[in-house]
mmCIF file of C-alpha atoms and ligand atoms in Angstrom:
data_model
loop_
_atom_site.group_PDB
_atom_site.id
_atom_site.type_symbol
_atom_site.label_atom_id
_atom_site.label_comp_id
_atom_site.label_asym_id
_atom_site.label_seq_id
_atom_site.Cartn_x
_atom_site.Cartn_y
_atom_site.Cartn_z
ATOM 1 C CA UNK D 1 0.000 0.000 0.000
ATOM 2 C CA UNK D 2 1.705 3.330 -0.593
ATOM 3 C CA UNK D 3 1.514 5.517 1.814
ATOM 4 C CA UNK D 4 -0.056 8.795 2.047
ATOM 5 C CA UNK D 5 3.456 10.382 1.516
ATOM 6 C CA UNK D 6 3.688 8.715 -1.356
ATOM 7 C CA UNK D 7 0.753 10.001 -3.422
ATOM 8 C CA UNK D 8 0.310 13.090 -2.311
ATOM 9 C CA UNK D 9 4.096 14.808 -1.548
ATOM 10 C CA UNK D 10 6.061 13.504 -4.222
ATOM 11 C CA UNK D 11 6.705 17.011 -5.295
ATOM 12 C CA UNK D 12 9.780 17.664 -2.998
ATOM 13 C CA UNK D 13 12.716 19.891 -3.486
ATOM 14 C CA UNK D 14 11.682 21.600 -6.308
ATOM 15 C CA UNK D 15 11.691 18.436 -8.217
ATOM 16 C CA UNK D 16 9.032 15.367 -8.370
ATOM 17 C CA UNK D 17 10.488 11.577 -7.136
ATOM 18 C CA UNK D 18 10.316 9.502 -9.387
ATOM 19 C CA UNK D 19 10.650 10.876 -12.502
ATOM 20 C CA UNK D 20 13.938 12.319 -11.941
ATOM 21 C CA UNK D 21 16.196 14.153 -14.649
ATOM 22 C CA UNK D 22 19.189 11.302 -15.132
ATOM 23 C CA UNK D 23 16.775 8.867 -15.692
ATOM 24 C CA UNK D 24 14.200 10.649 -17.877
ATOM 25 C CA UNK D 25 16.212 13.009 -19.673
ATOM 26 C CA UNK D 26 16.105 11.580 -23.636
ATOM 27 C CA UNK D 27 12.791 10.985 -25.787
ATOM 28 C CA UNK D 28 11.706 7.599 -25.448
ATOM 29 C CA UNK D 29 8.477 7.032 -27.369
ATOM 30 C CA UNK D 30 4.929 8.852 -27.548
ATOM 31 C CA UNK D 31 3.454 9.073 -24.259
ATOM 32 C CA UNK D 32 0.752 10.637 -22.925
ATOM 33 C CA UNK D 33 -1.010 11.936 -19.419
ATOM 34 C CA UNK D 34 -3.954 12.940 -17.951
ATOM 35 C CA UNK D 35 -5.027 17.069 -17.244
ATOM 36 C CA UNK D 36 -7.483 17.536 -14.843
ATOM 37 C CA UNK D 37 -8.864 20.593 -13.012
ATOM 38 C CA UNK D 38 -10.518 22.239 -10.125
ATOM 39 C CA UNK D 39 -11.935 19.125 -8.289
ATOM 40 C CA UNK D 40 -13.213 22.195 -6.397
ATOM 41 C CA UNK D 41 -14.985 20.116 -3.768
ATOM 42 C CA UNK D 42 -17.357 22.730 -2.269
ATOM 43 C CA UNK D 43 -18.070 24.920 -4.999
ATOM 44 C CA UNK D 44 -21.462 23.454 -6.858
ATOM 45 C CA UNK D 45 -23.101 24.114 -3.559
ATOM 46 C CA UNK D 46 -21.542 27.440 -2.909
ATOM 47 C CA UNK D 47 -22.235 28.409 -6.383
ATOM 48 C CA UNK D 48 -26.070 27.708 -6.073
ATOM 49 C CA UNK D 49 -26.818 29.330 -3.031
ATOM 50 C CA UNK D 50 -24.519 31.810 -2.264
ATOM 51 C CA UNK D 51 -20.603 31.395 -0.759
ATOM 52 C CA UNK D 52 -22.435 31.939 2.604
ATOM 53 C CA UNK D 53 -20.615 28.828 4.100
ATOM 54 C CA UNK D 54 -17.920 27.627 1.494
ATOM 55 C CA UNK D 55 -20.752 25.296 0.474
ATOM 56 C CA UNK D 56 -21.424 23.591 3.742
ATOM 57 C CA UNK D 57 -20.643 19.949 3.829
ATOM 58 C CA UNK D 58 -22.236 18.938 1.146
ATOM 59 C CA UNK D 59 -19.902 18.332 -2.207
ATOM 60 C CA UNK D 60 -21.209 14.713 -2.290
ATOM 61 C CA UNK D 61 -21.677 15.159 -5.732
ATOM 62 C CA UNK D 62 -18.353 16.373 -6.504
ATOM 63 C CA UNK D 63 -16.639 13.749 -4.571
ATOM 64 C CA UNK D 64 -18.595 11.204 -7.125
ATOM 65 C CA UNK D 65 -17.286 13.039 -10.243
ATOM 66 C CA UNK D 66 -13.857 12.854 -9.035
ATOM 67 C CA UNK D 67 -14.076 9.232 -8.045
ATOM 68 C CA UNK D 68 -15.790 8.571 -11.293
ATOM 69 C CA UNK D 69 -12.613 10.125 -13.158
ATOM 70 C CA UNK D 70 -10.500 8.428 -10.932
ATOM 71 C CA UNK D 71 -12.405 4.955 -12.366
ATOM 72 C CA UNK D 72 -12.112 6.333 -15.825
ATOM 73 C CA UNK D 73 -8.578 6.515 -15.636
ATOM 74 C CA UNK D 74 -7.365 3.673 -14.184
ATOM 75 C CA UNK D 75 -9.228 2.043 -16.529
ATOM 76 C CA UNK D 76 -7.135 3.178 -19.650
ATOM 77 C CA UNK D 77 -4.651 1.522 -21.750
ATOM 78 C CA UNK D 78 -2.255 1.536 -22.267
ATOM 79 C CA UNK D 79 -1.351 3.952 -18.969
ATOM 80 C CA UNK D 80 -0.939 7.271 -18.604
ATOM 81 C CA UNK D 81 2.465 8.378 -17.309
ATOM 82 C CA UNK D 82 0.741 10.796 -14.725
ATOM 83 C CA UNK D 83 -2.585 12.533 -13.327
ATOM 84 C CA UNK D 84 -1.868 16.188 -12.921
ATOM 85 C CA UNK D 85 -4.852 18.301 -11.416
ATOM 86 C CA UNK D 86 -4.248 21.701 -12.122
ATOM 87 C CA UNK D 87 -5.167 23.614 -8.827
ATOM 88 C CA UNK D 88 -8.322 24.080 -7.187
ATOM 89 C CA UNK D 89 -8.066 20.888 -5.618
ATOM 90 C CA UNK D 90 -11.163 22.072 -2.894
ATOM 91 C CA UNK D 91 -13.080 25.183 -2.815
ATOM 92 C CA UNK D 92 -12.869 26.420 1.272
ATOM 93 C CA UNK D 93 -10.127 28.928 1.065
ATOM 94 C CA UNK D 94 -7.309 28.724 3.634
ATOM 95 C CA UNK D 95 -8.111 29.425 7.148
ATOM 96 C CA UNK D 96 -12.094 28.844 6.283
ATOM 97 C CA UNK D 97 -14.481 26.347 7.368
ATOM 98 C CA UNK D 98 -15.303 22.859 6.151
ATOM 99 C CA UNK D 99 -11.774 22.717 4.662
ATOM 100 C CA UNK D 100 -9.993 19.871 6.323
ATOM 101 C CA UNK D 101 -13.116 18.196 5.436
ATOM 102 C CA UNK D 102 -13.003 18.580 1.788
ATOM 103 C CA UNK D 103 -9.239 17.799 1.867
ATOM 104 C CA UNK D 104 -9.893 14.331 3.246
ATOM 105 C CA UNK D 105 -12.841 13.628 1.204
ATOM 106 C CA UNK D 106 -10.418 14.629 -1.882
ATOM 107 C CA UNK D 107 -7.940 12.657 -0.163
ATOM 108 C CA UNK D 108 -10.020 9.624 0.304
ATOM 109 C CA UNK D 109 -11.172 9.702 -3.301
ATOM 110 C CA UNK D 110 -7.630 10.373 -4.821
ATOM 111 C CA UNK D 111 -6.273 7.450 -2.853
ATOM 112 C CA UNK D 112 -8.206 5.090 -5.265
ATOM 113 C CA UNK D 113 -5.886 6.062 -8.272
ATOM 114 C CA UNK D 114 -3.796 3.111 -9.713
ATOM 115 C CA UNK D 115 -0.592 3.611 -7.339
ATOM 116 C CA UNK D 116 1.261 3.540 -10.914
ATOM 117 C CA UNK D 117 0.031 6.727 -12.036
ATOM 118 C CA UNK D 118 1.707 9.499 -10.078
ATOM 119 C CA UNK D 119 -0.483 12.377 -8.960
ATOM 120 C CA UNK D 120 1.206 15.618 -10.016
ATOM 121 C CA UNK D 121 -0.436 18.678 -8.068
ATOM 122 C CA UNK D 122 -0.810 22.669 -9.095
ATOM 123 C CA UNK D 123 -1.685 25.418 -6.604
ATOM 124 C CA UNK D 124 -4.593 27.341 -7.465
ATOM 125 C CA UNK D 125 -6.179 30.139 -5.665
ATOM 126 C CA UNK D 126 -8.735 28.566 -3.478
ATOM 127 C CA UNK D 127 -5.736 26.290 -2.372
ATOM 128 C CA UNK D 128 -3.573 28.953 -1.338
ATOM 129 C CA UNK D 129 -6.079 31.855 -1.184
ATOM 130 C CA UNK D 130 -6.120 35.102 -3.409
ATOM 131 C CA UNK D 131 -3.061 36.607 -1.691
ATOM 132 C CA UNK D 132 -1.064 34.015 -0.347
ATOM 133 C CA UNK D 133 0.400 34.549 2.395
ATOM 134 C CA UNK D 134 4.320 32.345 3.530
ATOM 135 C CA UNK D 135 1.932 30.634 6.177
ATOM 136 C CA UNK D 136 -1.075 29.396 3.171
ATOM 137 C CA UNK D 137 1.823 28.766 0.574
ATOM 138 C CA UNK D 138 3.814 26.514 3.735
ATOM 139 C CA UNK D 139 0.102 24.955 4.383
ATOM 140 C CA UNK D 140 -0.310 23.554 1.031
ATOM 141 C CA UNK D 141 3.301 22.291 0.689
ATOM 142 C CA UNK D 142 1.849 19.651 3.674
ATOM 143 C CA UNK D 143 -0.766 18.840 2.440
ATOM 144 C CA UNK D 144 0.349 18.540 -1.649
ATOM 145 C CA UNK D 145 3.849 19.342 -1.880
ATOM 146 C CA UNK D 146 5.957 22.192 -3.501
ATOM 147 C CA UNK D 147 4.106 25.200 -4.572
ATOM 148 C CA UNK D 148 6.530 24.770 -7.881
ATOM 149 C CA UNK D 149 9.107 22.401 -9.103
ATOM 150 C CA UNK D 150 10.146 20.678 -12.395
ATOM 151 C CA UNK D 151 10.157 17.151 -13.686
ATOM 152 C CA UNK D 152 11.364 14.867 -16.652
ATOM 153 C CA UNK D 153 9.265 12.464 -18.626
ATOM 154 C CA UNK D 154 10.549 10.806 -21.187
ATOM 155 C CA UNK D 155 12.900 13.893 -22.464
ATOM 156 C CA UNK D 156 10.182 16.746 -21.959
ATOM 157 C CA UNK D 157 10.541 19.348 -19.138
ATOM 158 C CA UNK D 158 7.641 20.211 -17.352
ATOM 159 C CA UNK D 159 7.357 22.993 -14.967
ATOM 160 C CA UNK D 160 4.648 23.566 -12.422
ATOM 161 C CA UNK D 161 4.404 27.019 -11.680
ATOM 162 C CA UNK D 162 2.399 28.796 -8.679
ATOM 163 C CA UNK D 163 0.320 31.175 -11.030
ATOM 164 C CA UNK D 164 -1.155 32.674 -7.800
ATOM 165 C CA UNK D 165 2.215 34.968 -7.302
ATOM 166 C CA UNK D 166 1.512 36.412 -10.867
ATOM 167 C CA UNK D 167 -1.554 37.443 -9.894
ATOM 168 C CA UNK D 168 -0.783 38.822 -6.034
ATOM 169 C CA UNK D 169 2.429 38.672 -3.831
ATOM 170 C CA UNK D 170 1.876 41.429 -2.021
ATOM 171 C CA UNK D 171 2.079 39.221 0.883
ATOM 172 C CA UNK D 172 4.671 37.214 0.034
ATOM 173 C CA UNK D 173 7.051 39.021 -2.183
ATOM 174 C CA UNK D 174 10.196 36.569 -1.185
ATOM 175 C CA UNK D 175 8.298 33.890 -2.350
ATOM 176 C CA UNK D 176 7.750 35.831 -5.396
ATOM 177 C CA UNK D 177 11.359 36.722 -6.036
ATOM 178 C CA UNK D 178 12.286 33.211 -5.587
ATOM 179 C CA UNK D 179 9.762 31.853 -7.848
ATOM 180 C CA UNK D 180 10.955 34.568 -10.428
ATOM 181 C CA UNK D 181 15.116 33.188 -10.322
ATOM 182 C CA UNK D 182 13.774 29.678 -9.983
ATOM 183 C CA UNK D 183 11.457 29.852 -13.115
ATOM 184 C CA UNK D 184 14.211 31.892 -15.389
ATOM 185 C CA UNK D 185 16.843 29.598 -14.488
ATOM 186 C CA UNK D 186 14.406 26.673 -15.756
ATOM 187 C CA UNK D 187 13.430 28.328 -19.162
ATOM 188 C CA UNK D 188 16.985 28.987 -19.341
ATOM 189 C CA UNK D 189 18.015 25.557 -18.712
ATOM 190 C CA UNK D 190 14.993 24.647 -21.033
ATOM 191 C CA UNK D 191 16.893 26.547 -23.846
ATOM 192 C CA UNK D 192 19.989 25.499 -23.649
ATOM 193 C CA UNK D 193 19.040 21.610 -22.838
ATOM 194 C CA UNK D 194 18.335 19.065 -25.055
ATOM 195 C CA UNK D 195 14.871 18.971 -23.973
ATOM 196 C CA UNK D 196 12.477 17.642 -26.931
ATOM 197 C CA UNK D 197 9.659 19.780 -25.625
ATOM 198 C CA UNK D 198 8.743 22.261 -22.561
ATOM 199 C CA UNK D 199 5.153 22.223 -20.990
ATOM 200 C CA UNK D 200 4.253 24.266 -18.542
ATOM 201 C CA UNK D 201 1.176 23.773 -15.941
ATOM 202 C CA UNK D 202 -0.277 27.071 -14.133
ATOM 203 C CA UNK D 203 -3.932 27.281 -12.200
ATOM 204 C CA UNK D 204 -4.689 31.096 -13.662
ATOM 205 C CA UNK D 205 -4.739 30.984 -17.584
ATOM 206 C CA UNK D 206 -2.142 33.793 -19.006
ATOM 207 C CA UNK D 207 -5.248 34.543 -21.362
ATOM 208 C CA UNK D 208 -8.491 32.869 -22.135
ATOM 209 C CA UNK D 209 -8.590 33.428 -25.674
ATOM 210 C CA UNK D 210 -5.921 36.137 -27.313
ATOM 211 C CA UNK D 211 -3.127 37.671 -25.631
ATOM 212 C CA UNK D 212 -4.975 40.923 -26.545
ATOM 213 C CA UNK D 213 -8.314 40.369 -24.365
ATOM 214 C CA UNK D 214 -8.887 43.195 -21.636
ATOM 215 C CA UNK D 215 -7.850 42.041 -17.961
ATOM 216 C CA UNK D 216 -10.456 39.385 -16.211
ATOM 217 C CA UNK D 217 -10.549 37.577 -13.135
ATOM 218 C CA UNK D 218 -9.657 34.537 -15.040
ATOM 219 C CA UNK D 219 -6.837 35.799 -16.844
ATOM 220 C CA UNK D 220 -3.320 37.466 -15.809
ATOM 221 C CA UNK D 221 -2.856 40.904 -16.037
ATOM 222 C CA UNK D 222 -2.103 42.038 -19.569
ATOM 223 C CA UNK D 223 1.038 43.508 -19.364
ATOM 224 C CA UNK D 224 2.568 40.746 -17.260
ATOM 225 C CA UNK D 225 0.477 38.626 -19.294
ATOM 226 C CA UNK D 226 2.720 39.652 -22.678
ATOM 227 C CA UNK D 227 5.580 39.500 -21.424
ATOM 228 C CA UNK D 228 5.270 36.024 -19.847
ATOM 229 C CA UNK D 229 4.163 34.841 -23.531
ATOM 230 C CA UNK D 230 7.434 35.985 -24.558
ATOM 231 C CA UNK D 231 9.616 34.543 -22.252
ATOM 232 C CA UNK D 232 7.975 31.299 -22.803
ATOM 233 C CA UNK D 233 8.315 31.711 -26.766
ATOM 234 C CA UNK D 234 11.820 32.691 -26.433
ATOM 235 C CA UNK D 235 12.933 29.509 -24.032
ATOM 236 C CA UNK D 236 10.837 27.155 -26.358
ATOM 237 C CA UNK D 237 7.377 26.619 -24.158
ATOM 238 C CA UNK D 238 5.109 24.334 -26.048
ATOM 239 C CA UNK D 239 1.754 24.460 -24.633
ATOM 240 C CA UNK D 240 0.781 26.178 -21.545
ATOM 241 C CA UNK D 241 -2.158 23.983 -19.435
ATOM 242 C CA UNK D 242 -4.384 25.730 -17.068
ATOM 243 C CA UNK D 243 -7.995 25.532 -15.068
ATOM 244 C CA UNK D 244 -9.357 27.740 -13.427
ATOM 245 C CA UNK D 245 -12.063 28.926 -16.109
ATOM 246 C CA UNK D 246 -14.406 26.294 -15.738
ATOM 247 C CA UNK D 247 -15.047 25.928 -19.494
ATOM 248 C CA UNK D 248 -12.729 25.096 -22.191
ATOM 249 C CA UNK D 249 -10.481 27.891 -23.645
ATOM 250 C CA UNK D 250 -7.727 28.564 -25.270
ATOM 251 C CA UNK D 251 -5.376 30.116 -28.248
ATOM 252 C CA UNK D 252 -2.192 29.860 -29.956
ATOM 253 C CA UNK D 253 0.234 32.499 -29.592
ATOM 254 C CA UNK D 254 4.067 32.681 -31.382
ATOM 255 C CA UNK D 255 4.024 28.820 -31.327
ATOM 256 C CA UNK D 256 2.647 28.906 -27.440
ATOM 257 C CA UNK D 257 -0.243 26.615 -27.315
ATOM 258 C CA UNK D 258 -2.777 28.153 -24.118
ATOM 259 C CA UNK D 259 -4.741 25.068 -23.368
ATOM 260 C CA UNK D 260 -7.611 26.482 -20.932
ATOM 261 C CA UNK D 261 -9.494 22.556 -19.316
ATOM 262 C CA UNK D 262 -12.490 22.849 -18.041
ATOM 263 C CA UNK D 263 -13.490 21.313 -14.377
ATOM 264 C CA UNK D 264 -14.154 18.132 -13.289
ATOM 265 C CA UNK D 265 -16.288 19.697 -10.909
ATOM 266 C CA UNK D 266 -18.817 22.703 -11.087
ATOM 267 C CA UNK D 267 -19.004 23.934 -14.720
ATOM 268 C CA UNK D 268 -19.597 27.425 -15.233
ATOM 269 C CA UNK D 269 -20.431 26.650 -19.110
ATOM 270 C CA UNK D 270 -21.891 24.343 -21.325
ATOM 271 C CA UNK D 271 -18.981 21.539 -21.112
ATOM 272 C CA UNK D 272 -19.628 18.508 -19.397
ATOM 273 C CA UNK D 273 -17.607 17.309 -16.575
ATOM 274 C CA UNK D 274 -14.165 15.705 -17.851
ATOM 275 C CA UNK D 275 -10.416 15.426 -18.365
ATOM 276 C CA UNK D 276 -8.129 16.671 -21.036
ATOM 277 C CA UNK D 277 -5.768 13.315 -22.666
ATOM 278 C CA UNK D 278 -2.760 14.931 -23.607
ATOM 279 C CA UNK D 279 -0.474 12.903 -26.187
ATOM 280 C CA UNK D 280 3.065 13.646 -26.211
ATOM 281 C CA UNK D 281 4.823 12.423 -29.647
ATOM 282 C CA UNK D 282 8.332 13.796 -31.231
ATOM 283 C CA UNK D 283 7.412 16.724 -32.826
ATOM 284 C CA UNK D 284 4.083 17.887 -31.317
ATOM 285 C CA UNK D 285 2.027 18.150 -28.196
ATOM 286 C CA UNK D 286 -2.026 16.864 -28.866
ATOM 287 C CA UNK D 287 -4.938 17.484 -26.667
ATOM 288 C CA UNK D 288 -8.381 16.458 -26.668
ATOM 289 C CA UNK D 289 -11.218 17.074 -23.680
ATOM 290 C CA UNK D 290 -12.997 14.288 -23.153
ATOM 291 C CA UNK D 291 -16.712 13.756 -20.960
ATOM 292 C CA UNK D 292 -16.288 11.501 -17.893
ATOM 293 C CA UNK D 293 -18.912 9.637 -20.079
ATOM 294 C CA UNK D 294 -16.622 9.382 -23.432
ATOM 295 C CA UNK D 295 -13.607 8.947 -21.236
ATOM 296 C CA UNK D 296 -15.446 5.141 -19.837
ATOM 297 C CA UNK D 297 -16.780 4.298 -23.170
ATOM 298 C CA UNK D 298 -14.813 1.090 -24.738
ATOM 299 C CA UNK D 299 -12.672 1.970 -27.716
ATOM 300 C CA UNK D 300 -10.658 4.479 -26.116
ATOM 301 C CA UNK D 301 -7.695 1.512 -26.176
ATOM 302 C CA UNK D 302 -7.806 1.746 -30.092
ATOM 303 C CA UNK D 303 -8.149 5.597 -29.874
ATOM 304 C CA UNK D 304 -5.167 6.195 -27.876
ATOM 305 C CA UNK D 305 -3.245 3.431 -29.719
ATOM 306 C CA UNK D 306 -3.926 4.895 -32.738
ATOM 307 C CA UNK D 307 -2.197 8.418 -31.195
ATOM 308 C CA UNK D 308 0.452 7.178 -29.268
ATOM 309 C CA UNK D 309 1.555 5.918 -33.292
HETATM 310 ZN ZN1 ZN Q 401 -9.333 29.064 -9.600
#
């Protein structure tokens, strides 16, 4: 049995055990992984009737969704090479009520993912509030693990990057410096590196659907914003993955694909509940959202077979 440890802090050092650089520095073969986002346990409640108490205790419905994507993907073959659930793992924000609760219940329904697929974790802003703080950003790191690090798979880079200090470090500016040299020593590395590809994962999306669109609550501030899309195009980035939105989004920009993945929670669109398959071959980076209901249908053997070629 692994241990809690095991599936849920695996992001350590500013690096993720198990897939570590010497081993999983050169392309392999296609591969692929799973995107999922804002689990939000809490928020279909809160959403109906008002954030009066973070939802109360009842996200029954959003435990089922995530334990019916959990079953969904344990289910595929062949397997992917890791889950990653892009922030807004539960909806209380950090020193509200009913939180520990929805942790565990996350918790309890996370621990039923096949212990071969490794659980990759992104802060969002209900994890570590709206303007974290050194004492929300240290809370999470229990709970989940570093607040950003970077792993190897099969000769890509990925970082995981806390998008919450984009958006507001006024009350942890430290953290926000050492973000900053951590993340432009990693594009830097990502240049000069034989890397085959660099994907990033963020919670906030750097824009929904051009780099042009006016300022939002789901988006990062434009200026910021435009000069983050350049340093990414200039060190390489591939695709950028984010939540947050609760609908599917997205644009290309100079080469950077912004893949925006709608929740497998509360859906503040018209998509259904799902996960984003994300195939990984030599010279490109594929991505297709698919329903919780698609995701358990058979064929999807043959259909990722036929992608992985
Ligand atoms: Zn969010």
């Amino acid at each position: 049995m692994a241990t809690d440890q095991e599936i849920f802090l695996k992001a350590k050092n500013r690096t993720f055990s198990g897939y570590t650089e010497e081993e999983q520095c050169e392309w392999k073969e296609p591969f692929y992984f799973i995107l999922a986002a804002d689990p939000q346990l809490g928020l279909m409640k809160a959403w109906s009737v008002g954030d009066c108490e973070n939802g109360g205790d009842e996200w029954g419905q959003e435990v089922t969704l995530t334990q019916q994507a959990v079953q969904a993907v344990n289910k595929l073959t062949p397997r992917p090479k890791f889950m990653v659930l892009c922030g807004d793992l539960i909806h209380a924000m950090p020193g509200t009520q009913w939180r520990d609760e929805q942790e565990r219940d996350l918790k309890d329904a996370l621990r039923g993912v096949d212990p071969a697929i490794p659980l990759v974790f992104v802060s969002g802003n209900h994890d570590i509030g709206n303007t974290p703080t050194p004492e929300t950003i240290a809370q999470y790191r229990r709970s989940w693990g570093d607040d950003y690090f970077s792993f190897w798979v099969g000769g890509v880079l990925f970082l995981v990057l806390n998008s919450q200090l984009f958006f507001d470090s006024s009350a942890c500016p430290d953290q926000r410096a050492a973000h900053e040299a951590w993340l432009s020593e990693q594009l830097d590395s990502a240049k000069h590196r034989a890397c085959r590809h660099t994907v990033v994962f963020q919670h906030i999306p750097i824009f929904l659907r051009s780099p042009e669109e006016d300022n939002d609550y789901f988006n990062l501030e434009k200026t910021f914003r435009l000069q983050l899309l350049e340093r990414f195009h200039k060190a390489g980035v591939k695709a950028v993955f984010s939540g947050h939105y609760h609908r599917n989004a997205g644009g290309m920009h100079n080469g950077v694909d912004m893949v925006v993945t709608s929740a497998i929670g509360c859906q503040l669109g018209t998509d259904p509940h799902g996960l984003r398959l994300v195939v990984v071959t030599e010279e490109k980076v594929v991505h297709r959202y698919y329903s919780l209901d698609e995701l358990s249908k058979t064929g999807m053997e043959k259909e990722l077979r036929d992608l992985l070629e």
